[in-house]
CSV table of C-alpha atoms and ligand atoms in Angstrom, one decimal:
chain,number,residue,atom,x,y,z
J,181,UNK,CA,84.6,91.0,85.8
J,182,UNK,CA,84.9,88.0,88.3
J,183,UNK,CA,82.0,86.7,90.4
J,184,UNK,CA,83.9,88.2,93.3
J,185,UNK,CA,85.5,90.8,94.8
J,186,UNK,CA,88.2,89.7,97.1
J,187,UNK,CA,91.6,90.9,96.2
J,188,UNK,CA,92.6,93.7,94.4
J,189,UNK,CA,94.4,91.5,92.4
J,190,UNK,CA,91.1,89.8,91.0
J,191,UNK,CA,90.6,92.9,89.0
J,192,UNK,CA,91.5,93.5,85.1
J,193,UNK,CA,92.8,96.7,83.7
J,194,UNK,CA,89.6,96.7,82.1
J,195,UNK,CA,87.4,96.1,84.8
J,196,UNK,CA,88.9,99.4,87.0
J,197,UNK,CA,88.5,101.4,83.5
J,198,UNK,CA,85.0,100.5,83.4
J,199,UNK,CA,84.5,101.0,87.3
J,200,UNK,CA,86.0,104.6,87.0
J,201,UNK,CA,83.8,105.7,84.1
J,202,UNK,CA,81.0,104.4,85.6
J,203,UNK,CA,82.0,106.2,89.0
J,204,UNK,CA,82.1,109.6,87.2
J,205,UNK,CA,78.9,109.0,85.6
J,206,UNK,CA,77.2,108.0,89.1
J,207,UNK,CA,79.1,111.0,90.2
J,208,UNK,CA,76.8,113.5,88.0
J,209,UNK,CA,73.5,111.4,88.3
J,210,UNK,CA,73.3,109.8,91.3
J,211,UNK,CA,70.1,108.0,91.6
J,212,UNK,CA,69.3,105.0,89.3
J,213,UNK,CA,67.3,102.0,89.5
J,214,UNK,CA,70.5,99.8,88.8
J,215,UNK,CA,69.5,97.1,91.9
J,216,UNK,CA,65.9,97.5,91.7
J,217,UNK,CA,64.1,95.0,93.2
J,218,UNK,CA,67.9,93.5,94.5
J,219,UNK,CA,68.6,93.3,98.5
J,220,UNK,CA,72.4,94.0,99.2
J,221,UNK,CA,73.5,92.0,102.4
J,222,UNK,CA,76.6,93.8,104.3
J,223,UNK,CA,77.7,91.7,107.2
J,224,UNK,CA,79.9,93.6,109.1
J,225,UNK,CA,82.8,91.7,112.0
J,226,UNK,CA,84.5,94.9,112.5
J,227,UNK,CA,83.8,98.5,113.4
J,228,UNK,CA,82.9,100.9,110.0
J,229,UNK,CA,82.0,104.2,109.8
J,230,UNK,CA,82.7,104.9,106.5
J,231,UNK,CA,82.7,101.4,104.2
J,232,UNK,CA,79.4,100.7,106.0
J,233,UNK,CA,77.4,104.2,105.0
J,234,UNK,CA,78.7,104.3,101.7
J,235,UNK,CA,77.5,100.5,100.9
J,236,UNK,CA,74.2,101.4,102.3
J,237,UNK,CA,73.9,104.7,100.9
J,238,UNK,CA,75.3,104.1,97.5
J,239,UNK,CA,72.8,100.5,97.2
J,240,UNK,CA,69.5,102.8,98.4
J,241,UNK,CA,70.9,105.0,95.3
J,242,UNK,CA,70.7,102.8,93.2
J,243,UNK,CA,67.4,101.7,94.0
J,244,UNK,CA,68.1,98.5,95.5
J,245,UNK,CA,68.1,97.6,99.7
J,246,UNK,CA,70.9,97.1,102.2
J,247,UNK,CA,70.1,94.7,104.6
J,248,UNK,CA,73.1,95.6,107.5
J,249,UNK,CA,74.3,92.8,110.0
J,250,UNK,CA,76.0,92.9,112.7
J,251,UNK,CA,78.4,89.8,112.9
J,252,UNK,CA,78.0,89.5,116.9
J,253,UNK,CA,73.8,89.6,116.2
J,254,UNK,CA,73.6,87.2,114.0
J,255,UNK,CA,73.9,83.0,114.2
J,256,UNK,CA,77.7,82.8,112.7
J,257,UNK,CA,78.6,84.4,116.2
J,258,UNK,CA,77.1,80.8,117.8
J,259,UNK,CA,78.7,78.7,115.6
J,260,UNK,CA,76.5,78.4,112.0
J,261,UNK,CA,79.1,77.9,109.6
J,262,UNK,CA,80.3,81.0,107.0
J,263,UNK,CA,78.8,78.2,104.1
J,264,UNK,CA,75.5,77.7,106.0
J,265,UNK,CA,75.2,81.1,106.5
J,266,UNK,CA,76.5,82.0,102.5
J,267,UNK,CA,74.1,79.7,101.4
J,268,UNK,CA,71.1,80.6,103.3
J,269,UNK,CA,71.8,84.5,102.4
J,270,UNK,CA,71.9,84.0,99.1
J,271,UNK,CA,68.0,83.1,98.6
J,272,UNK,CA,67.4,86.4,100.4
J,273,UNK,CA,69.6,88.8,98.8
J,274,UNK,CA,72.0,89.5,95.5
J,275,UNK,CA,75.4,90.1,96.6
J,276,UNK,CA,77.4,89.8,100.5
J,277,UNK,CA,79.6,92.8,101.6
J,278,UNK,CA,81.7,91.3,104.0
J,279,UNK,CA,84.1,92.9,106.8
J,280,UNK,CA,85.9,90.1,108.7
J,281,UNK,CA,89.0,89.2,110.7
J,282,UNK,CA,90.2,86.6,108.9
J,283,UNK,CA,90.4,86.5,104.8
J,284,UNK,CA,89.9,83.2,104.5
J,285,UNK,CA,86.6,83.9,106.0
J,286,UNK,CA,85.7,85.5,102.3
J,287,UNK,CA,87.3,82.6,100.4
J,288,UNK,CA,85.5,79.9,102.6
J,289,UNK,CA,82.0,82.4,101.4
J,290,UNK,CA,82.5,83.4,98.0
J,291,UNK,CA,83.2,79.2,97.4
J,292,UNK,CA,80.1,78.6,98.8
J,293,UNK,CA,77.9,81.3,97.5
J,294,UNK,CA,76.4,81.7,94.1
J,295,UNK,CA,75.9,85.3,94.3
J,296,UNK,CA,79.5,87.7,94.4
J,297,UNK,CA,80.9,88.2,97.6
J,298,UNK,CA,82.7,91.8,98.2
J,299,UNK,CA,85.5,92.4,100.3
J,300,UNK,CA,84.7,95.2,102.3
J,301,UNK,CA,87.9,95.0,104.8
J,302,UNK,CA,89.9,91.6,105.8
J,303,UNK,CA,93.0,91.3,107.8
J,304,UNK,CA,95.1,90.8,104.3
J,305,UNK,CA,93.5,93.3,101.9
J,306,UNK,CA,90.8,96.2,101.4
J,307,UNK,CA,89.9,96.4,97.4
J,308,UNK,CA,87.5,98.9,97.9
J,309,UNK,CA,89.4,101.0,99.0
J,310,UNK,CA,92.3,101.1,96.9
J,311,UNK,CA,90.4,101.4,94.2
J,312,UNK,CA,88.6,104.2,95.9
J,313,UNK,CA,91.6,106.0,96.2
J,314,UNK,CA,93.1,106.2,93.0
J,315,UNK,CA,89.9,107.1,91.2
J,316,UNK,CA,91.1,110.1,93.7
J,317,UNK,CA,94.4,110.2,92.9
J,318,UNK,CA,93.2,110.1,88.5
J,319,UNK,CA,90.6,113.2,90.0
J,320,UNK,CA,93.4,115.0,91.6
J,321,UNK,CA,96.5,114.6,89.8
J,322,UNK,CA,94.4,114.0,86.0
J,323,UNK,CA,96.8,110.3,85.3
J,324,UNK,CA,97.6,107.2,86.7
J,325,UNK,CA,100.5,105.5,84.8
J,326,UNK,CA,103.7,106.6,86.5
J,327,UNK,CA,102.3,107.9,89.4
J,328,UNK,CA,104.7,107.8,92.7
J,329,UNK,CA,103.1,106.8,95.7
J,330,UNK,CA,105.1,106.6,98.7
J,331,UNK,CA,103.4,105.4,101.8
J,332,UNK,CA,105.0,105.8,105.1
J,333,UNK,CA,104.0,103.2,108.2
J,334,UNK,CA,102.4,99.5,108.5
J,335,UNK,CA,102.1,97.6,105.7
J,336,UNK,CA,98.4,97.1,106.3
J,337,UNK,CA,95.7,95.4,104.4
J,338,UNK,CA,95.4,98.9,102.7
J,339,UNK,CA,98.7,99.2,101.6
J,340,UNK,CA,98.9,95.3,100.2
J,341,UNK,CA,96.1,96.5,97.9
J,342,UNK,CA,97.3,99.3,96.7
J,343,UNK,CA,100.8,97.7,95.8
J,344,UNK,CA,98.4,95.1,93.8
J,345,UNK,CA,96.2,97.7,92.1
J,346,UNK,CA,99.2,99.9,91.5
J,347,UNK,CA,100.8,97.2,89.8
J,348,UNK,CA,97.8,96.8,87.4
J,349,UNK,CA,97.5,100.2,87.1
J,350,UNK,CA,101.4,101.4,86.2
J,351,UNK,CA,101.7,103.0,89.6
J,352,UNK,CA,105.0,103.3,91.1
J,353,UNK,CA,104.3,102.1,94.8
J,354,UNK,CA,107.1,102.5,97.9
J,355,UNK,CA,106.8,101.3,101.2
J,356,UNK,CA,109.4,103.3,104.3
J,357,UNK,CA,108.9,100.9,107.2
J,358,UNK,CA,110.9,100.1,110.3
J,359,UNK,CA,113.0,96.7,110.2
J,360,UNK,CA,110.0,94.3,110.8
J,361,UNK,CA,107.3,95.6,110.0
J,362,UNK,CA,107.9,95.6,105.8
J,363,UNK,CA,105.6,93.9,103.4
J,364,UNK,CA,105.4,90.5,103.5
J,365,UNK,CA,107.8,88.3,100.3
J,366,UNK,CA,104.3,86.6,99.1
J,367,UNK,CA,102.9,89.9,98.9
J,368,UNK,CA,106.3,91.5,96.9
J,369,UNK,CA,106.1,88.3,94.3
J,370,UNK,CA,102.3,88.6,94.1
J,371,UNK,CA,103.3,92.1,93.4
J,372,UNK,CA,105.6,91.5,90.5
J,373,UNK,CA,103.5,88.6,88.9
J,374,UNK,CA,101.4,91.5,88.0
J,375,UNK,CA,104.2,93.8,86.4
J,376,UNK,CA,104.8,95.4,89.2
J,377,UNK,CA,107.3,95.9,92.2
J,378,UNK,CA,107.6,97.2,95.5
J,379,UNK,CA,110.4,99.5,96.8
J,380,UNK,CA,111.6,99.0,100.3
J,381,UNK,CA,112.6,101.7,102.3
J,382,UNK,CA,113.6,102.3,106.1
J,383,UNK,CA,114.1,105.7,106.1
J,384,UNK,CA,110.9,108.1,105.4
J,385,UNK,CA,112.8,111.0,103.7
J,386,UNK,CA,114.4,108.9,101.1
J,387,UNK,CA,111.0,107.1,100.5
J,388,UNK,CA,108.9,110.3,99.4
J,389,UNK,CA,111.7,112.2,97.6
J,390,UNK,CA,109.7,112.8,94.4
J,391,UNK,CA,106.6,111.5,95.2
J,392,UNK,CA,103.4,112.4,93.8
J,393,UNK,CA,101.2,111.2,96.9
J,394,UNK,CA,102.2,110.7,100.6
J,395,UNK,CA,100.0,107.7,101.7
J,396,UNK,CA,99.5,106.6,105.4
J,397,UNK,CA,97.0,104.4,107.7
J,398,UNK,CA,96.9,104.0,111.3
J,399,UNK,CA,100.3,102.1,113.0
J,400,UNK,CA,97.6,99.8,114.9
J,401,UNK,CA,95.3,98.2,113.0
J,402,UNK,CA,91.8,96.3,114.1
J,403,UNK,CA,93.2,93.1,116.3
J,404,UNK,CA,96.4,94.2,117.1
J,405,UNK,CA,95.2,96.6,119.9
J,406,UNK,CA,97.6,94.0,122.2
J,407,UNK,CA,100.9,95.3,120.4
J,408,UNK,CA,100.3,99.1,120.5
J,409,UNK,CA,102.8,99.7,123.0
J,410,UNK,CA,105.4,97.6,121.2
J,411,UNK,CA,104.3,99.4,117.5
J,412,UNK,CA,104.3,102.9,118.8
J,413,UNK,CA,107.8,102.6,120.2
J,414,UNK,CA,108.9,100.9,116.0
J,415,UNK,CA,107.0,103.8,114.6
J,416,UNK,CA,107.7,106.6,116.7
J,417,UNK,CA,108.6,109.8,116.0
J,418,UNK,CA,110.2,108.8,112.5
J,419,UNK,CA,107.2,107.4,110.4
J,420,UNK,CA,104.8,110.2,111.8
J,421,UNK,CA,104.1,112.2,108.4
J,422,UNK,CA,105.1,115.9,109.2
J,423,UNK,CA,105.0,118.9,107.2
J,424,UNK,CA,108.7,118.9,107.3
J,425,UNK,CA,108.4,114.9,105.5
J,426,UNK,CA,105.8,116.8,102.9
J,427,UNK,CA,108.6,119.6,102.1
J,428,UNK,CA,110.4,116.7,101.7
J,429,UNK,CA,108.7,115.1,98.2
J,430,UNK,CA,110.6,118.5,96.7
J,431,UNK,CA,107.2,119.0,94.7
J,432,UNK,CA,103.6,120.0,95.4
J,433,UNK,CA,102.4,116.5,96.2
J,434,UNK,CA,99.0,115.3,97.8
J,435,UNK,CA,98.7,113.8,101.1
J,436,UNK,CA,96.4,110.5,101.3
J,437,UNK,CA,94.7,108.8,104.6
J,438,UNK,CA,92.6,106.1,104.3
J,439,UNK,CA,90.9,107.0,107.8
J,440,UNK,CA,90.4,106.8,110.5
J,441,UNK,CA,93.2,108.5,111.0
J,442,UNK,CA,94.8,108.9,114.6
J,443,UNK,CA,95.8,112.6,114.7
J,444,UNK,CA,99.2,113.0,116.7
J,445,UNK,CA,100.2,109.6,115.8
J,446,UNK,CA,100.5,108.7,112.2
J,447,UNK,CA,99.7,112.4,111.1
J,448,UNK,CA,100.1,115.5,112.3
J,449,UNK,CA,97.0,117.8,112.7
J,450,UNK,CA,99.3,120.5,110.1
J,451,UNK,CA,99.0,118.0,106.8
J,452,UNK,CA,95.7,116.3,107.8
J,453,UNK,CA,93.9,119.9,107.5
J,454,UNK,CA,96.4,121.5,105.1
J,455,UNK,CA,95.9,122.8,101.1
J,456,UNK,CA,97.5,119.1,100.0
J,457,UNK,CA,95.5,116.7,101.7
J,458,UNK,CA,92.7,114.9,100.0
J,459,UNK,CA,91.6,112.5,102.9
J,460,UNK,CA,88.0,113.8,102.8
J,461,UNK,CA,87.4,113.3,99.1
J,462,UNK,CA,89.2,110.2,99.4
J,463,UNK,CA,86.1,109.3,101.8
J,464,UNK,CA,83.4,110.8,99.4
J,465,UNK,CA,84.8,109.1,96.5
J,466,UNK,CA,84.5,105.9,98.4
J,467,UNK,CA,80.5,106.0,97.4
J,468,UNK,CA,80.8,106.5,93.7
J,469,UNK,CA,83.5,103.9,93.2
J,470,UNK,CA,81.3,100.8,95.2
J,471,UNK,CA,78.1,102.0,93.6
J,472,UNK,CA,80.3,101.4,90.4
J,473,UNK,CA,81.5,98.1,91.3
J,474,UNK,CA,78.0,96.9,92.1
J,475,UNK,CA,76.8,98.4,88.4
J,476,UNK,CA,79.6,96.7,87.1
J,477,UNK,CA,78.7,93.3,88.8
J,478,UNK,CA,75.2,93.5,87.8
J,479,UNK,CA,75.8,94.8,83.8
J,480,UNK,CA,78.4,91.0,83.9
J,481,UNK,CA,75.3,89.7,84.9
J,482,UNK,CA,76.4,88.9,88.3
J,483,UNK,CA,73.5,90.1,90.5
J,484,UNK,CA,70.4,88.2,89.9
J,485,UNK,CA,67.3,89.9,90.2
J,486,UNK,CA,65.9,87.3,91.5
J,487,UNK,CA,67.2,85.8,94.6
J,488,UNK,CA,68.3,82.0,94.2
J,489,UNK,CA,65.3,79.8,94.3
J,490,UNK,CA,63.1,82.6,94.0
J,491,UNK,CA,60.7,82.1,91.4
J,492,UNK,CA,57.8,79.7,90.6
J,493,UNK,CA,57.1,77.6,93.2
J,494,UNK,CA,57.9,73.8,92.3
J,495,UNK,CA,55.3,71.4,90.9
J,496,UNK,CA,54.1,69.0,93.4
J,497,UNK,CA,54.9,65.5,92.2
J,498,UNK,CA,52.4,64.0,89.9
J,499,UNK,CA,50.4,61.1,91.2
J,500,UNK,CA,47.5,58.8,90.3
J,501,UNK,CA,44.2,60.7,89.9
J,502,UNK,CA,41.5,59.8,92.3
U,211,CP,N1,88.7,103.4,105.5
U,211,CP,C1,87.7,102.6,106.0
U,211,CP,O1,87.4,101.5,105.6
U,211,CP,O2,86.9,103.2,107.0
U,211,CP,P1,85.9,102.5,108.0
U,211,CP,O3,86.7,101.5,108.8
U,211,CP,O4,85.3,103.6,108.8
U,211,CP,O5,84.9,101.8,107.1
């Protein structure tokens, strides 16, 4: 496994094999001593309910301590630089979880940092979450390879990683968006660089026709708070998922959320709290997949137990005896 967990795309098939087994082994026994002795920094730019208790839950698990900071509270917000502030955290602490507005926020960190950085939500991807998700998706449906996932709305940061994942994986990924608002060409070539590919749709019903899961996230996403009017009116009433678009897959399908969901908008209260959805396992499973990927991290040898520079202190120069 790489240093650093950015993109979905920086994993190997190997690495998410090794991250599921280890997620249903931290699944049965959940407290280790893993990260003893190993602070966990998670430096949060953006709201989290979820991504931020599960970090900071599943690193007190295993025995190690999650140091939580708030972006606005601490120096970057007055102008330190990200590789001032990478480089200073890593003699305190063993890895970064990072939420930020801008990916290249993470790049500009992991280059500087000797210690992984892990992408905990940009405005381009969210790894953890993907792969969160179809460790649910292997729970509930018992495979992976061939697996149809149609997701209906934005194509958010969520969905961009799991059309990267699903291409590493063998999933079958679709996308029904209105005229606009499609995945980006990088991200479709990215996409089939991997093996994979991306199918385009406009309308919903067409999009889910035999689909395994019906996938959505929110139609306004952190930072675009400006442009709701503008999306709701794109997204509105077609790309809400109904239990009419369910009946729709022709098959007993599950119904995926990455959350937080906005009931009435992207979903409607009937398939949020009916038999197929998954959304709150989904959550749950969030904290045995990162508790993997930090196991993972530190079994490469990845997370030093000792903090950089953290050892015996230097000699003091040798001089002429007096
Ligand atoms: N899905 C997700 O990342 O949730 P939070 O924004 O609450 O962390």
């Amino acid at each position: 496994m790489r240093k650093d967990l950015l993109s979905a795309s920086d994993l190997e098939p190997s690495d998410v094999e090794a991250i599921y087994s280890l997620a249903d082994h931290l699944r049965a026994v959940p407290l280790s001593r893993a990260l003893e002795g190993r602070a966990v920094a998670l430096l949060f730019e953006r709201p989290s309910t979820r991504t931020r208790v599960s970090f900071e839950v599943g690193v007190s698990q295993l025995g190690g301590h999650p140091v939580y900071l708030d972006y606005t509270t601490t120096q970057l917000s007055r102008g330190e630089s990200v590789e001032d502030t990478a480089r200073t955290l890593e003699r305190y602490v063993s890895a970064i979880v990072a939420r930020v507005s801008r990916h290249d926020t993470l790049e500009r960190m992991a280059a500087a940092a000797r210690i992984p950085v892990i992408n905990a939500l940009s405005d381009l991807e969210h790894p953890c979450q993907a792969l969160s998700d179809y460790y649910t998706v292997r729970e509930k449906l018992g495979r992976l390879r061939g697996v149809v996932l149609a997701f209906i709305g934005d194509s958010t940061n969520v969905f961009n990683s799991l059309a990267l994942l699903g291409a590493i994986l063998g999933v079958e990924v679709r996308i029904a968006s209105p005229r606009g608002y499609g995945p980006s060409r990088a991200l479709i070539s990215r996409v089939r660089d991997l093996g994979g590919d991306v199918l385009v749709y406009e309308d919903p019903e067409e999009a889910v026709r035999g689909a395994d899961v019906v996938y959505t996230d929110v139609f306004i996403s952190m930072g675009q708070e400006s442009e709701r009017e503008a999306r709701l009116r794109a997204f509105l009433p077609r790309y809400r998922v109904t239990e009419e678009l369910m009946s729709r897959t022709g098959k007993r399908s599950i119904f995926m959320h990455c959350l937080p969901a906005h009931r009435g908008e992207e979903v409607e209260d009937a398939v949020m709290d009916s038999e197929s959805s998954v959304v709150f396992d989904q959550a749950g499973n969030r904290l045995h997949v990162q508790k993997a990927i930090l196991v993972r991290l530190a079994e490469e040898g990845h997370l030093r137990r000792r903090p950089i520079g953290l050892g015996r202190p230097a000699a003091p120069p040798r001089g002429p005896r007096r």
